[in-house]
Coordinates of C-alpha atoms and ligand atoms in Angstrom, one line a residue:
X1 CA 26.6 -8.4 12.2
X2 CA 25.0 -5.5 10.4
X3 CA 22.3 -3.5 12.4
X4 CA 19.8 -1.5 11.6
X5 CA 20.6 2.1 12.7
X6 CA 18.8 2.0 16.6
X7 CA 15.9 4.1 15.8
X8 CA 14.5 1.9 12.5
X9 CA 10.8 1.1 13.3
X10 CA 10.2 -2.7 12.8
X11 CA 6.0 -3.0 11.7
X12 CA 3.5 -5.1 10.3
X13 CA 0.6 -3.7 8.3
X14 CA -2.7 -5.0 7.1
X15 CA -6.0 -3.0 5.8
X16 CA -9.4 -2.9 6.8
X17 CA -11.7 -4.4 4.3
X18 CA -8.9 -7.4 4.2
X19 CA -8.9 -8.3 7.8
X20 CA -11.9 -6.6 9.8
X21 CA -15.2 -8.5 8.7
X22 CA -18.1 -7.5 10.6
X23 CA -18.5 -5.6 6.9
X24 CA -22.8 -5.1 7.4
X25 CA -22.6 -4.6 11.7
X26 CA -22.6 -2.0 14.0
X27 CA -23.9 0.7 11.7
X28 CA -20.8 0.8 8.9
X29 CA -22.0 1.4 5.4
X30 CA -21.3 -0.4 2.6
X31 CA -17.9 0.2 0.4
X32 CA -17.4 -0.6 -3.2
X33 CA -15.6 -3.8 -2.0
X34 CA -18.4 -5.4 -0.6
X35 CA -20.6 -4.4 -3.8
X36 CA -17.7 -5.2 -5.9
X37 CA -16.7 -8.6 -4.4
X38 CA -20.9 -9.5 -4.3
X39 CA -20.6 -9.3 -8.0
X40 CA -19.8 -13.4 -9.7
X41 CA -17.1 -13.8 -10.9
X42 CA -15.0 -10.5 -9.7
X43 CA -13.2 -12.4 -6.8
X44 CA -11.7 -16.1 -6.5
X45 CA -14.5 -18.3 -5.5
X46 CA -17.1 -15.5 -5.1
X47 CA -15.4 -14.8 -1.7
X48 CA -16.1 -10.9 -0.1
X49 CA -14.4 -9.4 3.4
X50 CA -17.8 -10.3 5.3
X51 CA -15.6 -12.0 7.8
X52 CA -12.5 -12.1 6.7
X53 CA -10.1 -12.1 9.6
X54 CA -13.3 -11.1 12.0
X55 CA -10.3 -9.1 13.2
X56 CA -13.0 -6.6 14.9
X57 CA -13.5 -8.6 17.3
X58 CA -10.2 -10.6 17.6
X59 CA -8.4 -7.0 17.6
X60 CA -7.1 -7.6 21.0
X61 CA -5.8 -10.8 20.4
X62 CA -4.1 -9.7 17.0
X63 CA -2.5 -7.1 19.3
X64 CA -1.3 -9.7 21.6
X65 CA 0.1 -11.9 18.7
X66 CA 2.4 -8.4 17.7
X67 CA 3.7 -8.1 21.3
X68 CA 5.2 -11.1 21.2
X69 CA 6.3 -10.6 18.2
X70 CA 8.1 -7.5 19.5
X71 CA 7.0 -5.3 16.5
X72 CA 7.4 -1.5 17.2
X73 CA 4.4 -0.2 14.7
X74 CA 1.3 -1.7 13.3
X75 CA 0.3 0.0 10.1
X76 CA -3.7 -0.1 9.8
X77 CA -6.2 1.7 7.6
X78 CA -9.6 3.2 8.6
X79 CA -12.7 2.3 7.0
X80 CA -14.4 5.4 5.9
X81 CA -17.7 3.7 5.6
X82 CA -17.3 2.6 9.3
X83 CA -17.0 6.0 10.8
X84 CA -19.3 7.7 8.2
X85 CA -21.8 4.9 6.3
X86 CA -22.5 7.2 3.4
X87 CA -18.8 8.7 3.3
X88 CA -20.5 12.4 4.5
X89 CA -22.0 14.3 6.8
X90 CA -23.5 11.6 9.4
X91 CA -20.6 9.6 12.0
X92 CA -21.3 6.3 13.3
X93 CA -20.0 6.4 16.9
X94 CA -20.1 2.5 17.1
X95 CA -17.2 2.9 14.4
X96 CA -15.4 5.5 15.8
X97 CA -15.3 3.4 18.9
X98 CA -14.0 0.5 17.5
X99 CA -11.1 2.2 16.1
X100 CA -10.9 4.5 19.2
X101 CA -10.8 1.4 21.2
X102 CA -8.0 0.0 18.5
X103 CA -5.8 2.1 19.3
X104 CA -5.9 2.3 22.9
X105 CA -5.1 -1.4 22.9
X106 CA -1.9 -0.6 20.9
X107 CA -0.6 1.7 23.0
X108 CA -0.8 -0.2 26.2
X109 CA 0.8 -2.8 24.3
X110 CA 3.5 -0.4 23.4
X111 CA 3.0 -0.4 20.0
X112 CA 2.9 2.6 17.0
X113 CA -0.2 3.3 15.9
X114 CA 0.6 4.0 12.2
X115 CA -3.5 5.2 10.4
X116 CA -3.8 4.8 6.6
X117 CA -6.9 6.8 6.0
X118 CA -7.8 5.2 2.6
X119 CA -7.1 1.8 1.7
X120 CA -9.2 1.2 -1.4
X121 CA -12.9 0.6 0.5
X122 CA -14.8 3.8 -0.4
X123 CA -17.9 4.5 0.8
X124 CA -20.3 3.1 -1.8
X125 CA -22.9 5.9 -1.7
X126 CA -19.9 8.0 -3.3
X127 CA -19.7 6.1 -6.4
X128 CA -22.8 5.9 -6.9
X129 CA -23.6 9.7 -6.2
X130 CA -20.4 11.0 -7.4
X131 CA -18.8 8.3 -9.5
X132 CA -16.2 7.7 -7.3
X133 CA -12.7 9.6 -8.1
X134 CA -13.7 10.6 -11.1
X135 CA -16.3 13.0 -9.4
X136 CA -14.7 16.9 -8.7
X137 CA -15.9 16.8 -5.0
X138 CA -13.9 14.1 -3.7
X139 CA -11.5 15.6 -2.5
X140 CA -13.7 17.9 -0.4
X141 CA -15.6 14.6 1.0
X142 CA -12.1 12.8 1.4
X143 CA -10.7 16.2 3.1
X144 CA -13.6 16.2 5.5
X145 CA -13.6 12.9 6.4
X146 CA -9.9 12.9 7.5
X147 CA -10.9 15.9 9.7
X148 CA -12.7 13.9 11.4
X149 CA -10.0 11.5 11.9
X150 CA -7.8 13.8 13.1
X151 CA -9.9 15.3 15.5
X152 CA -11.1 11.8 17.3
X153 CA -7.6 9.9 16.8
X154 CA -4.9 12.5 16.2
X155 CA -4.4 12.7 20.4
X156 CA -3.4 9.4 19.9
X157 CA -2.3 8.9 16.7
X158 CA 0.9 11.0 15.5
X159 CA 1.7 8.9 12.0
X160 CA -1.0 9.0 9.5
X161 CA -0.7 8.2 5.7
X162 CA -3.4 9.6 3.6
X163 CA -3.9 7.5 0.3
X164 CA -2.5 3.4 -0.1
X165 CA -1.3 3.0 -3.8
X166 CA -3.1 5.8 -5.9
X167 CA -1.6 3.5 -8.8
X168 CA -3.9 0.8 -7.7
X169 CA -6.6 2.7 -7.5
X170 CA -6.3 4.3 -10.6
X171 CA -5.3 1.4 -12.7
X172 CA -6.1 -1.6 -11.0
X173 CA -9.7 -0.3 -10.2
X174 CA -10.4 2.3 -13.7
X175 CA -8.1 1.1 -16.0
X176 CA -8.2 -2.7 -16.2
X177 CA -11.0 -3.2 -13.9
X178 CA -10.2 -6.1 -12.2
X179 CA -10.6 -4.3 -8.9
X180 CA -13.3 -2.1 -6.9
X181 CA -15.5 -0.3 -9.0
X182 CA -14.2 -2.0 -11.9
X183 CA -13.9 0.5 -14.7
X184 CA -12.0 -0.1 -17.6
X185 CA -10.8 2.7 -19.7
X186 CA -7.6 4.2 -20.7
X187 CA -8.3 7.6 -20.3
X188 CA -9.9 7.5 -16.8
X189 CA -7.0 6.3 -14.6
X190 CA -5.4 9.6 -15.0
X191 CA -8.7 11.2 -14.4
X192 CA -9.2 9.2 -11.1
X193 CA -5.6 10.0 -10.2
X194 CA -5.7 13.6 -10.7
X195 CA -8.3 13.7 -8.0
X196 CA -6.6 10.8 -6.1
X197 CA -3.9 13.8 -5.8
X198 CA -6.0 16.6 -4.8
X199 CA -7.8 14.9 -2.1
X200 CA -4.4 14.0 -0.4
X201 CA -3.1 17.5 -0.5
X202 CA -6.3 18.9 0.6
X203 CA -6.3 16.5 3.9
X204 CA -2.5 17.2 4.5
X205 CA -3.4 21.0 4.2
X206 CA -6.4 20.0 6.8
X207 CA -4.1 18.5 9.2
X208 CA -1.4 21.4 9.1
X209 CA -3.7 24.0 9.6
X210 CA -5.5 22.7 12.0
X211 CA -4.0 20.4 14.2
X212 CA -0.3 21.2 14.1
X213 CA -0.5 21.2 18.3
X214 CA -0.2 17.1 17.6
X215 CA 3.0 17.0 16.7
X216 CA 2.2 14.4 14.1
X217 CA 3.9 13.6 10.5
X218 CA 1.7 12.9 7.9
X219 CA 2.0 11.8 4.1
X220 CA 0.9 9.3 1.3
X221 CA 2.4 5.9 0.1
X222 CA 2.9 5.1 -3.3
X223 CA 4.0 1.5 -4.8
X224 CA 6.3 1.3 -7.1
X225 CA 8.1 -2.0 -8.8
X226 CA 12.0 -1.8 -10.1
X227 CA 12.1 -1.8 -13.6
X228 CA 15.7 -2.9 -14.7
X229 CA 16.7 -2.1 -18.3
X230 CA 16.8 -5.6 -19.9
X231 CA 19.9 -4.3 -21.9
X232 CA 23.2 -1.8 -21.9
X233 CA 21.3 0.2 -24.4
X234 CA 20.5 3.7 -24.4
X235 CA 17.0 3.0 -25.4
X236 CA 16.4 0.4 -23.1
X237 CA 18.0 2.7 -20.3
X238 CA 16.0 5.1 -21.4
X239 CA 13.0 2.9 -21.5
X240 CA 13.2 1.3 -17.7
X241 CA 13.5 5.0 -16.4
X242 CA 10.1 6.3 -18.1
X243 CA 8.1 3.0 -16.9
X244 CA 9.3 4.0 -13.2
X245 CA 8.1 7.6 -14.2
X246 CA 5.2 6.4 -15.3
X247 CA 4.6 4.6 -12.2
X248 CA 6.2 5.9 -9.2
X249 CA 6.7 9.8 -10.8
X250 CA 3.2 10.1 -12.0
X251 CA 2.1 10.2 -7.8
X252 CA 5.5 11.3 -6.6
X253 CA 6.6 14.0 -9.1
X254 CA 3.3 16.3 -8.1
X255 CA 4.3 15.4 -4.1
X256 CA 7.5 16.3 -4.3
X257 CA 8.5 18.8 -7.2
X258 CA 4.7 20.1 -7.9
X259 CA 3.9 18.3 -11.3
X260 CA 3.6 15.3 -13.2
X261 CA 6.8 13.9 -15.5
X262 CA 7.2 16.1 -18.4
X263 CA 7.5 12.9 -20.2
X264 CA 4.0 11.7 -18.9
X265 CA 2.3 15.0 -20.5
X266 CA 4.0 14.8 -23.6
X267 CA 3.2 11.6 -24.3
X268 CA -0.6 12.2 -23.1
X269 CA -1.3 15.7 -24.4
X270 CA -5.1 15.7 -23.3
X271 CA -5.1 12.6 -21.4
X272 CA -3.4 14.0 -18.5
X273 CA -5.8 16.2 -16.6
X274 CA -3.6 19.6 -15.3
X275 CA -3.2 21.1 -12.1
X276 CA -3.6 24.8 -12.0
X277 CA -0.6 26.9 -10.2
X278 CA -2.6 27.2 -7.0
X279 CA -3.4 24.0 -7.0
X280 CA 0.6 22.9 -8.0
X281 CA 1.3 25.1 -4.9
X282 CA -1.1 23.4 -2.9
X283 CA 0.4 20.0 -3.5
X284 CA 4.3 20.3 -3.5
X285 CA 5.4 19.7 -0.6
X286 CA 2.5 17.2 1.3
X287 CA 4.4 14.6 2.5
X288 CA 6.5 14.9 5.4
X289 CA 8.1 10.9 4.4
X290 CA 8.0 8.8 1.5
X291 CA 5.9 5.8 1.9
X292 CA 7.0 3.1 -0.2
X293 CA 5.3 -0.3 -0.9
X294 CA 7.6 -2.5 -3.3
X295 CA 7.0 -6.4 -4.0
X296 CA 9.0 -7.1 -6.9
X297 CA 11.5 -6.5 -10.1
X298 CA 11.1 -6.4 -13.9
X299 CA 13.3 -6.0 -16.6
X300 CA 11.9 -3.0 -19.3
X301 CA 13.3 -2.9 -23.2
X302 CA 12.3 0.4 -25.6
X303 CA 9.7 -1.1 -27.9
X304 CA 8.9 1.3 -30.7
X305 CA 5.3 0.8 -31.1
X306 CA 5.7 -1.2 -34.4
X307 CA 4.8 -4.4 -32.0
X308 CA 2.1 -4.8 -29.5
X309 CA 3.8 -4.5 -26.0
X310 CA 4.7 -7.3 -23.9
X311 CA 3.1 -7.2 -20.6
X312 CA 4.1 -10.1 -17.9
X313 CA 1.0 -9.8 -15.5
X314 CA -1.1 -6.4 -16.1
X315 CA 0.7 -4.5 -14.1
X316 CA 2.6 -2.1 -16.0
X317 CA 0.2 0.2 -16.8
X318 CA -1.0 1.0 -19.3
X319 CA 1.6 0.2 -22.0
X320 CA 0.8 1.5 -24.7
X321 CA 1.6 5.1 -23.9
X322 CA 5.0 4.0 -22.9
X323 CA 6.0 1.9 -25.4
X324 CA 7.8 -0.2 -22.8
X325 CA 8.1 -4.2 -22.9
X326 CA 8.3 -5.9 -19.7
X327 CA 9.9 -9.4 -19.0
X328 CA 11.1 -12.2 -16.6
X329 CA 14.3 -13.6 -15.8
X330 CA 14.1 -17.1 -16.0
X331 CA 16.3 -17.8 -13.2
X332 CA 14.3 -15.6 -10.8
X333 CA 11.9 -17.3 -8.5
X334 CA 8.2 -16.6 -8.5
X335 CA 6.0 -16.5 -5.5
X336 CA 2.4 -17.7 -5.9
X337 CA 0.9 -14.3 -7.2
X338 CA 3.7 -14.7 -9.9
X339 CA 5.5 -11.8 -8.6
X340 CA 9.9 -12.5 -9.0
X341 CA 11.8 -12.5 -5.8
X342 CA 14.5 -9.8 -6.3
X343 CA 16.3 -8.1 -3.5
X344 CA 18.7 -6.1 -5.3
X345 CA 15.9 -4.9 -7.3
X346 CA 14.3 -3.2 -3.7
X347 CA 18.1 -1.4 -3.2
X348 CA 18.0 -0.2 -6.4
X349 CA 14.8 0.8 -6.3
X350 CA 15.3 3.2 -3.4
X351 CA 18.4 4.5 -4.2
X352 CA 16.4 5.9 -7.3
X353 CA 13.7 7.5 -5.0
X354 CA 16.6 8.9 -3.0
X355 CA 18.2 10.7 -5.9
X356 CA 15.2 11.5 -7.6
X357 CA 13.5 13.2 -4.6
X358 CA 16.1 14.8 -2.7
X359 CA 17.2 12.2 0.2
X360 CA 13.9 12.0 1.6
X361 CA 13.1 9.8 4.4
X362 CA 11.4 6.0 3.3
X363 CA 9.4 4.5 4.9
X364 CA 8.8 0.9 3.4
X365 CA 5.3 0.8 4.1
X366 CA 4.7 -2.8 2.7
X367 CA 6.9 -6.0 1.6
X368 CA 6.0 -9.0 1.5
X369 CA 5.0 -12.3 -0.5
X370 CA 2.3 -15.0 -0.9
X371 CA 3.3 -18.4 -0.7
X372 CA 0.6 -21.7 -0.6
X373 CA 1.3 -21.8 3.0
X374 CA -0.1 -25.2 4.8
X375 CA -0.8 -25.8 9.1
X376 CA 0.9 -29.5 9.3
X377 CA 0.9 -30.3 13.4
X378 CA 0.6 -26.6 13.9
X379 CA 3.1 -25.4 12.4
X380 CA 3.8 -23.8 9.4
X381 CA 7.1 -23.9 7.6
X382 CA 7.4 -21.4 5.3
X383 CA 11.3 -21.2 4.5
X384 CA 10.5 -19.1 1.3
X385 CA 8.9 -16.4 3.4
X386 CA 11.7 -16.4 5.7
X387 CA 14.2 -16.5 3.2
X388 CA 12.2 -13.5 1.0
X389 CA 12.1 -11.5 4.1
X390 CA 15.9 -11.9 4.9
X391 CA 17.2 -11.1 1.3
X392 CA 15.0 -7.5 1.0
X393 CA 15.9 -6.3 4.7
X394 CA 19.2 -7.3 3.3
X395 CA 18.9 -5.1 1.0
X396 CA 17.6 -2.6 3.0
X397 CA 21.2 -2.8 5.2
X398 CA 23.1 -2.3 2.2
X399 CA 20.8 1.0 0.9
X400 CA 21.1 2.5 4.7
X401 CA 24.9 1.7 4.2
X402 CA 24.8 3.8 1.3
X403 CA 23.2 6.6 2.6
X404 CA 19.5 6.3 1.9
X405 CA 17.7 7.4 4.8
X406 CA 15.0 4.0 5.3
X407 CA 13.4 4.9 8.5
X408 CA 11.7 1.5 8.6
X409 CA 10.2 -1.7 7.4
X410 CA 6.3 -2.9 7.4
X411 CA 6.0 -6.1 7.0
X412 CA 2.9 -7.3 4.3
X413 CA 1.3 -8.7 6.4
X414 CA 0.5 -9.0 9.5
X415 CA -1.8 -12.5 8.9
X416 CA -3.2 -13.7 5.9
X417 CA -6.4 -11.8 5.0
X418 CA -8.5 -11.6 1.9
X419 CA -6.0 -10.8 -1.1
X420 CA -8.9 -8.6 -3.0
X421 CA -9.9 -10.1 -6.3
X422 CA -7.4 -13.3 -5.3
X423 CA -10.0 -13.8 -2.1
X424 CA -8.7 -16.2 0.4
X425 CA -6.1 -18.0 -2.0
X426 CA -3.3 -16.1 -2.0
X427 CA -1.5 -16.3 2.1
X428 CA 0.7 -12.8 2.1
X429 CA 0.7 -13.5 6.1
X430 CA 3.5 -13.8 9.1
X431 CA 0.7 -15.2 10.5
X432 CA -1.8 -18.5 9.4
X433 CA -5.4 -18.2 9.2
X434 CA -7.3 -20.7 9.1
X435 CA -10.4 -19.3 7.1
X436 CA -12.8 -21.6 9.3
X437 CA -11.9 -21.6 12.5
X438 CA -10.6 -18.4 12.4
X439 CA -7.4 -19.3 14.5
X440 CA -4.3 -17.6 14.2
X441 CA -0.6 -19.8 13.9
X442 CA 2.4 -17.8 13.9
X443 CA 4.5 -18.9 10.9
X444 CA 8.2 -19.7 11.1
X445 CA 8.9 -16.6 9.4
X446 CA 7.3 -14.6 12.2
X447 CA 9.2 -16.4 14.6
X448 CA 12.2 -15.5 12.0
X449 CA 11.0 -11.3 11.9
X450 CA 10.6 -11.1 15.6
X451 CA 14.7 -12.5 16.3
X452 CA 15.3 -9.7 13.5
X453 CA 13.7 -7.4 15.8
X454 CA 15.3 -8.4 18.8
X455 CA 19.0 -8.3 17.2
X456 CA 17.9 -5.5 15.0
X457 CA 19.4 -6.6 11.9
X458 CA 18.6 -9.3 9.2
X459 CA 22.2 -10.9 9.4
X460 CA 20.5 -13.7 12.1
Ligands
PNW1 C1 -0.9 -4.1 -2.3 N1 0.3 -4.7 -8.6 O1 -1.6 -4.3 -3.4 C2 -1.9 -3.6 -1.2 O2 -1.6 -2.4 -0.6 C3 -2.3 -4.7 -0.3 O3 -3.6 -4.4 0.2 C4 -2.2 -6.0 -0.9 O4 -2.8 -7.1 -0.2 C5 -0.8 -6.3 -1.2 O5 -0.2 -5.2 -2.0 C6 -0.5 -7.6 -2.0 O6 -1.1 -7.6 -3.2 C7 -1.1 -4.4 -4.7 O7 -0.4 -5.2 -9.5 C8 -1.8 -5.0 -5.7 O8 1.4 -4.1 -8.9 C9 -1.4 -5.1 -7.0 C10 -0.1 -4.6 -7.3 C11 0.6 -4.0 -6.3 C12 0.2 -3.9 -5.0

């Protein structure tokens, strides 16, 4: 049987807005999600986080259902708007409390706190006062507010991660607009990501300055799909290389050598804000571990702009500054959000973060899948999910074997939640929900992940 090396950290991880509810109580402001999601027709059915999971008041509960899962970490985020309702200057105690009172739980449970500190719900008095990421004193207001994390939670918390999925942000929410605030542009994603950039540097600077005495590790997480050329050719080589640049290097590149692809800015000239050398200084170097969220594979072919691109599902970008088509294998299966199940696609995936950064450590900070899960006589028997779950830590074996240093595994997610514009249709969990009871159901692949745990090692 292969293990995992004896020190891999085993989590699950979910976010705020998706599982907390309680969106309107105990003095938290409201976020663009809950403006966004009040709008018709932005979500599945009209449905919002209101409730969600209630997870703030089932935390302990949740909690309990980990333990027995034996998970080592729980990956969380913080909502801003919870601990400060306009995203400045006042704190909500009630919120600090809750989280404060989070993470205490966790610990006696024996659990890893691990805090994202912005997982999409911003403070909804920012956009509107400073249109969101797009406004120059973000990363000021983002800078402060993760002091203020620090201060209350670092004691306790020694893992943060500063920004979930910049691309998502940037895209998702300013390019296409299907998500919170729902721009759409092709010019402002880059904006919003230029900023997206500065603000994690300037909270990583924050936290090394002035709390090093925590002894804690700190750094971003970026999501990134495999592109696989769809041909031997040069061009189409050449072509699944720049979509990954374009996806994972635009975030990474600046992190980790101190700019953006030269590929990106010669394709955007203008379009691509620039970073000044203090401010390249300032951000090489902020991430003490690469965070890595991956769900799935495409093949990539050179198209040279004499056709309109090809894009699968919207999430390549925006394709026509890469002049990249993107495609399905037939014989690859599709979960419900349409995304392919492709193990090898995760190995290669890291092995190209390994050599493109240096042999950093990788954290996979989210895998996972949505299925149309159902509770028959309490039980749910989602063999796909198992099976998913099995080939990618799989594949994480054979990556470690090669050398890659994977330091863990967080498991998306923890229980079904509200999938953001998909609302309560699409089940990512290891855990069932039902949405009107509210009770939790372990699935079998929960029951699956914690014998993983136990043997350490996906060859069960
Ligand atoms: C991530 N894409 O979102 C998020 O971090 C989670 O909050 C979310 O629930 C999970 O993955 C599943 O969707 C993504 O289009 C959303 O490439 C969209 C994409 C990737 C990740």
């Amino acid at each position: 049987m292969t293990k995992f090396p004896n020190d891999f950290i085993w989590g699950t991880a979910t976010s705020s807005y998706q599982i907390e509810g309680a969106a309107t109580k105990h003095g938290k402001g409201p976020s663009i999600w809950d403006a966004f999601s009040s709008i018709p027709g932005k979500t599945h059915n009209g449905e919002t986080g209101e409730i969600a999971c209630d997870h703030f008041h089932k935390y302990k509960e949740d909690i309990q259902l980990m333990k027995n899962m034996g998970v080592k970490a729980y990956r969380f985020s913080i909502a801003w708007a919870r601990v400060m309702p306009t995203g400045k200057d006042r704190i909500n105690e009630a919120g600090i409390q809750f989280y404060s009172d989070l993470i205490d739980e966790l610990i006696k449970a024996d659990i890893v706190p691990w805090v994202t500190l912005y997982h999409w719900d911003l403070p909804l008095a920012l956009q509107m006062e400073h249109d969101g990421w797009l406004g120059a004193s973000m990363p000021n207001y983002f800078a402060a507010y993760a002091d203020l994390c620090f201060e209350r939670f670092g004691d306790r918390v020694k893992h943060w991660i500063t920004l979930n999925e910049p691309w998502v942000v940037s895209i998702l929410g300013y390019g296409q607009g299907v998500f919170a605030p729902g721009r759409v542009s092709t010019s402002e994603p880059y904006m919003a990501a230029h900023q997206l950039l500065l603000a994690h540097a300037k909270a990583v600077h924050v936290y090394r300055k002035k709390y090093s005495h925590q002894k804690g590790t700190i750094g971003i997480t970026n999501n990134c799909d495999w592109r696989e050329p769809l041909t031997d050719s040069e061009l189409d080589k050449e072509a699944a290389d720049r979509a990954l640049q374009f996806f994972l290097g635009w975030f990474a590149d600046p992190v980790y050598k101190g700019d953006y692809p030269s590929i990106m800015k010669e394709r955007l000239g203008d379009r691509l804000p620039k970073f000044s050398s203090e401010e390249k200084d300032m951000i090489k170097g902020t991430s003490d571990f690469f965070g890595l969220n991956h769900y799935t594979t495409m093949y990539a072919a050179h198209n040279d702009g004499t056709k309109k691109e090809q894009s699968v599902y919207g999430n390549g970008g925006i394709s026509e500054d890469q002049h990249v088509d993107l495609s399905l294998d037939d014989n690859w299966k599709l979960t419900s959000m349409n995304w392919a199940v492709v193990p090898w696609g995760c190995k290669k995936m890291l092995a190209w973060i390994d050599e493109r950064y240096g042999n950093p450590d990788i954290y996979i900070t989210e895998n996972g899948c949505a299925y149309n899960d159902e509770l028959i006589n309490g039980q749910v028997n989602d063999q796909e999910r198992l099976d998913f779950y099995q080939g990618y830590l799989k594949a994480c074996q054979e990556a470690i074997s090669d050398g890659v240093k994977l330091k863990g595994y967080f498991a998306w997610s923890f229980m079904d939640n509200f999938e953001w514009a998909s609302g309560y249709d699409k089940r990512f969990g290891l855990h069932y929900v039902d949405f009107k009871t509210l009770e939790r159901t372990p699935k079998k692949s929960a029951l699956w992940f914690g014998e993983a745990i136990k043997h350490n090692s996906a060859d069960i």
